């Protein structure tokens, strides 16, 4: 039986749910009330929507010093990375490092800039080091003529197409030369050497197995034989989106960017995609995934990359998604305990007649920087949303 997927609430609903667990709003200062009201009013709107055109995004990055050897396996090594949209800072002084053969799950609350980061990589604003082929699955394949999903996949490999065309032309040229007797021995030697080289290049990219691979990918994503050969114009937007995903998997780029790849997939197709991304054909591809499907992350990701909404940094994590969620919950509990102890100590000092400013100074001297209330509220909101988003998706069970 397919597990039920719980709907993900809007950001405003999540904030409202957290606020109910906090002190009465009457105890909040005016600035805190305004901050919560602004967050509620924005609801589920994403900062990413401002950055649909990358011209609106300011990017500052320091490339890695010196030459990056292809043997290092680094696909992206962007240091001191800062990204802002309008007046909103998404990243500041972050370090983005992606390696060949690794599969990264990019985690973060809605609107923190995950999709913007993906588009910056796809658009070349954040440069790659040792790969030139970057593919992002962001929109469906257009259905403007009678081209089929299968035909589009096979034609999308332009390298294979160019090599096959040259091989065919050379073979025809050699057939003509056999009857015309216009070639010298050196000509034949040169042409034969080129024909052999073409055969080696085609063999290296498994060109003659391309049609079988295209069928395999389309079948895995749920296309029937009839749908594979049907014109794309007859397919719905969801199926054309699957076709775009199939094309990216078929081409196996050096860097593959997947933004919510399971949105248009049923459970069997999702399970197949997770299996294919971890299979031998994809072993040399670096994959960056944005998804809220915790089961998919658990099945696919080798590394987690957390886009911290408040610190504006990227934090790598090598453990599983389950350990990360547990650590996140523990961090929230520590913050709550720390804030409660801090407030109790301040209250005790004030009860002894100490002025508020002196009480604050004494606490800072003894315990370091105080945790402001609005920061505490935001941390609680932050943790609640994480726990809700990443634990209310279906799990991958057969």
Coordinates of N, CA and C in Angstrom, one line a residue, residues 241-348:
X241 N 7.8 16.9 -18.4 CA 8.8 17.2 -17.4 C 9.6 15.9 -17.1
X242 N 8.9 14.8 -17.1 CA 9.6 13.5 -17.0 C 10.6 13.3 -18.2
X243 N 10.2 13.7 -19.4 CA 11.0 13.5 -20.6 C 12.3 14.4 -20.4
X244 N 12.1 15.6 -19.8 CA 13.3 16.4 -19.6 C 14.3 15.8 -18.6
X245 N 13.7 15.2 -17.6 CA 14.5 14.4 -16.6 C 15.2 13.3 -17.3
X246 N 14.5 12.5 -18.1 CA 15.1 11.4 -18.8 C 16.3 11.9 -19.7
X247 N 16.1 13.0 -20.3 CA 17.2 13.5 -21.2 C 18.5 13.8 -20.4
X248 N 18.3 14.4 -19.2 CA 19.5 14.7 -18.4 C 20.1 13.4 -17.9
X249 N 19.4 12.4 -17.5 CA 19.9 11.1 -17.1 C 20.6 10.4 -18.2
X250 N 20.1 10.5 -19.4 CA 20.6 9.9 -20.6 C 22.0 10.5 -21.0
X251 N 22.1 11.8 -20.8 CA 23.3 12.5 -21.2 C 24.5 12.3 -20.2
X252 N 24.1 12.0 -19.0 CA 25.1 11.8 -17.9 C 26.2 12.9 -17.9
X253 N 25.8 14.2 -17.5 CA 26.7 15.3 -17.5 C 27.7 15.2 -16.4
X254 N 28.7 16.1 -16.4 CA 29.6 16.1 -15.3 C 29.0 16.6 -14.0
X255 N 28.1 17.6 -14.2 CA 27.3 18.1 -13.0 C 25.8 18.1 -13.4
X256 N 25.1 17.4 -12.6 CA 23.6 17.3 -12.8 C 22.9 18.0 -11.7
X257 N 22.0 18.9 -12.0 CA 21.3 19.7 -11.0 C 19.8 19.4 -11.1
X258 N 19.3 18.8 -10.0 CA 17.9 18.4 -9.9 C 17.1 19.2 -8.9
X259 N 16.2 20.0 -9.3 CA 15.4 20.8 -8.4 C 14.0 20.2 -8.3
X260 N 13.7 19.6 -7.1 CA 12.5 18.9 -6.9 C 12.2 17.8 -8.0
X261 N 13.1 16.9 -8.2 CA 12.9 15.9 -9.3 C 11.7 15.0 -9.1
X262 N 11.3 14.8 -7.9 CA 10.2 13.8 -7.7 C 8.8 14.4 -7.7
X263 N 8.7 15.7 -8.0 CA 7.4 16.3 -8.0 C 6.4 15.7 -9.0
X264 N 6.9 15.3 -10.1 CA 6.0 14.8 -11.2 C 6.1 13.2 -11.3
X265 N 6.7 12.6 -10.3 CA 6.9 11.2 -10.3 C 6.0 10.4 -9.3
X266 N 5.5 9.3 -9.7 CA 4.8 8.4 -8.8 C 5.9 7.6 -8.0
X267 N 5.4 6.8 -7.0 CA 6.3 6.1 -6.2 C 7.3 5.1 -7.0
X268 N 6.7 4.3 -7.9 CA 7.6 3.4 -8.7 C 8.7 4.2 -9.4
X269 N 8.4 5.3 -10.1 CA 9.3 6.1 -10.8 C 10.3 6.7 -9.9
X270 N 9.9 7.2 -8.7 CA 10.8 7.8 -7.7 C 11.8 6.7 -7.2
X271 N 11.4 5.5 -6.9 CA 12.3 4.5 -6.5 C 13.3 4.1 -7.6
X272 N 12.8 4.1 -8.9 CA 13.7 3.8 -10.0 C 14.7 4.9 -10.1
X273 N 14.3 6.2 -10.0 CA 15.3 7.3 -10.1 C 16.3 7.2 -9.0
X274 N 15.9 6.9 -7.8 CA 16.9 6.8 -6.7 C 17.9 5.7 -7.0
X275 N 17.4 4.6 -7.6 CA 18.3 3.4 -7.9 C 19.2 3.8 -9.0
X276 N 18.7 4.5 -10.1 CA 19.5 4.8 -11.2 C 20.6 5.8 -10.9
X277 N 20.3 6.8 -10.0 CA 21.3 7.8 -9.6 C 22.5 7.2 -8.9
X278 N 22.2 6.1 -8.2 CA 23.3 5.4 -7.5 C 23.9 4.2 -8.2
X279 N 23.6 4.1 -9.5 CA 24.1 3.0 -10.3 C 25.4 3.3 -11.0
X280 N 26.0 2.3 -11.6 CA 27.3 2.5 -12.3 C 27.3 3.5 -13.4
X281 N 26.3 3.6 -14.2 CA 26.4 4.7 -15.3 C 26.5 6.1 -14.8
X282 N 26.2 6.3 -13.5 CA 26.2 7.7 -13.0 C 27.4 7.9 -12.0
X283 N 28.3 6.9 -12.0 CA 29.4 7.0 -11.0 C 30.3 8.2 -11.1
X284 N 30.5 8.7 -12.3 CA 31.4 9.9 -12.5 C 30.6 11.2 -12.5
X285 N 29.3 11.2 -12.3 CA 28.6 12.4 -12.3 C 28.4 13.0 -10.9
X286 N 28.6 14.3 -10.8 CA 28.3 15.0 -9.5 C 26.9 15.4 -9.6
X287 N 26.1 15.1 -8.6 CA 24.7 15.4 -8.6 C 24.3 16.3 -7.4
X288 N 23.6 17.4 -7.6 CA 23.1 18.3 -6.6 C 21.6 18.3 -6.6
X289 N 21.0 17.9 -5.5 CA 19.5 17.7 -5.5 C 18.9 18.6 -4.5
X290 N 17.8 19.3 -4.9 CA 16.9 20.0 -4.0 C 15.6 19.3 -3.9
X291 N 15.3 18.8 -2.7 CA 14.1 18.0 -2.5 C 13.7 18.1 -1.1
X292 N 12.4 17.9 -0.8 CA 11.9 17.8 0.6 C 11.5 16.4 0.9
X293 N 11.8 15.5 0.0 CA 11.4 14.1 0.2 C 12.5 13.4 0.9
X294 N 12.3 13.2 2.2 CA 13.3 12.7 3.1 C 13.7 11.3 2.7
X295 N 12.8 10.5 2.2 CA 13.1 9.1 1.8 C 14.1 9.1 0.6
X296 N 13.8 10.0 -0.3 CA 14.7 10.2 -1.5 C 16.1 10.6 -1.1
X297 N 16.2 11.6 -0.2 CA 17.5 12.0 0.3 C 18.2 10.8 1.0
X298 N 17.5 10.1 1.8 CA 18.1 8.9 2.5 C 18.6 7.9 1.5
X299 N 17.9 7.7 0.4 CA 18.3 6.7 -0.6 C 19.4 7.1 -1.5
X300 N 19.5 8.4 -1.8 CA 20.4 8.9 -2.8 C 21.7 9.6 -2.3
X301 N 21.5 10.5 -1.4 CA 22.6 11.4 -1.0 C 23.8 10.7 -0.4
X302 N 24.9 11.1 -0.8 CA 26.2 10.7 -0.1 C 26.6 11.8 0.8
X303 N 26.2 13.0 0.6 CA 26.6 14.2 1.4 C 25.3 15.1 1.6
X304 N 25.3 15.8 2.7 CA 24.2 16.8 2.9 C 24.9 18.2 2.9
X305 N 24.2 19.1 2.3 CA 24.7 20.5 2.3 C 23.6 21.4 2.8
X306 N 23.8 22.0 4.0 CA 22.7 22.8 4.6 C 22.9 24.3 4.4
X307 N 21.9 24.9 3.7 CA 22.0 26.3 3.5 C 21.3 27.0 4.7
X308 N 22.2 27.5 5.6 CA 21.7 28.0 6.9 C 21.1 29.4 6.6
X309 N 19.8 29.5 6.9 CA 19.0 30.7 6.6 C 19.4 31.9 7.4
X310 N 19.9 31.7 8.6 CA 20.2 32.8 9.5 C 21.7 33.2 9.4
X311 N 22.6 32.2 9.3 CA 24.0 32.5 9.2 C 24.4 32.8 7.8
X312 N 23.6 32.5 6.8 CA 23.9 32.7 5.4 C 25.1 32.0 5.0
X313 N 25.2 30.7 5.4 CA 26.4 29.9 5.1 C 25.9 28.6 4.5
X314 N 26.9 27.8 4.0 CA 26.7 26.5 3.5 C 27.4 25.5 4.5
X315 N 26.7 24.6 5.1 CA 27.4 23.7 6.1 C 27.3 22.3 5.6
X316 N 28.5 21.7 5.3 CA 28.5 20.3 4.8 C 28.2 19.4 6.0
X317 N 27.6 18.2 5.7 CA 27.3 17.2 6.8 C 27.5 15.8 6.1
X318 N 28.3 15.0 6.7 CA 28.6 13.7 6.1 C 27.7 12.6 6.6
X319 N 26.9 12.8 7.7 CA 26.1 11.8 8.2 C 24.8 11.6 7.4
X320 N 23.9 10.8 7.9 CA 22.6 10.5 7.2 C 21.6 11.6 7.5
X321 N 20.6 11.7 6.7 CA 19.5 12.7 6.9 C 18.9 12.5 8.3
X322 N 18.8 11.2 8.7 CA 18.2 11.0 10.0 C 19.0 11.5 11.1
X323 N 20.3 11.4 11.0 CA 21.2 11.9 12.1 C 21.2 13.4 12.1
X324 N 21.1 14.0 10.9 CA 21.1 15.4 10.8 C 19.8 16.0 11.4
X325 N 18.6 15.3 11.2 CA 17.4 15.8 11.8 C 17.5 15.7 13.3
X326 N 18.0 14.6 13.8 CA 18.2 14.4 15.2 C 19.1 15.5 15.8
X327 N 20.2 15.8 15.1 CA 21.1 16.8 15.6 C 20.4 18.2 15.6
X328 N 19.6 18.4 14.6 CA 18.9 19.7 14.4 C 17.9 19.9 15.6
X329 N 17.2 18.8 15.9 CA 16.3 18.9 17.0 C 17.0 19.1 18.3
X330 N 18.2 18.4 18.5 CA 19.0 18.6 19.7 C 19.5 20.0 19.9
X331 N 19.9 20.6 18.7 CA 20.4 22.0 18.7 C 19.3 22.9 19.2
X332 N 18.0 22.7 18.7 CA 16.9 23.5 19.1 C 16.6 23.4 20.6
X333 N 16.7 22.2 21.1 CA 16.5 22.0 22.6 C 17.5 22.7 23.4
X334 N 18.8 22.7 23.0 CA 19.8 23.4 23.7 C 19.6 24.9 23.7
X335 N 19.2 25.4 22.5 CA 18.9 26.8 22.4 C 17.7 27.2 23.4
X336 N 16.7 26.4 23.4 CA 15.6 26.7 24.3 C 16.0 26.7 25.8
X337 N 16.8 25.7 26.2 CA 17.3 25.6 27.5 C 18.2 26.8 27.9
X338 N 19.1 27.1 26.9 CA 20.0 28.2 27.1 C 19.2 29.5 27.3
X339 N 18.2 29.7 26.5 CA 17.5 31.0 26.6 C 16.7 31.1 27.9
X340 N 16.1 29.9 28.3 CA 15.3 29.9 29.5 C 16.2 30.2 30.7
X341 N 17.4 29.6 30.8 CA 18.3 29.8 31.9 C 18.8 31.3 31.9
X342 N 19.0 31.8 30.7 CA 19.5 33.2 30.6 C 18.4 34.1 31.1
X343 N 17.2 33.9 30.8 CA 16.1 34.8 31.2 C 15.8 34.7 32.7
X344 N 16.0 33.4 33.2 CA 15.8 33.2 34.7 C 16.9 34.0 35.5
X345 N 18.1 33.9 35.0 CA 19.2 34.6 35.7 C 19.0 36.1 35.6
X346 N 18.5 36.7 34.5 CA 18.3 38.1 34.4 C 17.2 38.5 35.4
X347 N 16.1 37.7 35.4 CA 15.0 38.0 36.3 C 15.5 38.0 37.7
X348 N 16.3 37.0 38.1 CA 16.8 37.0 39.5 C 17.6 38.2 39.8

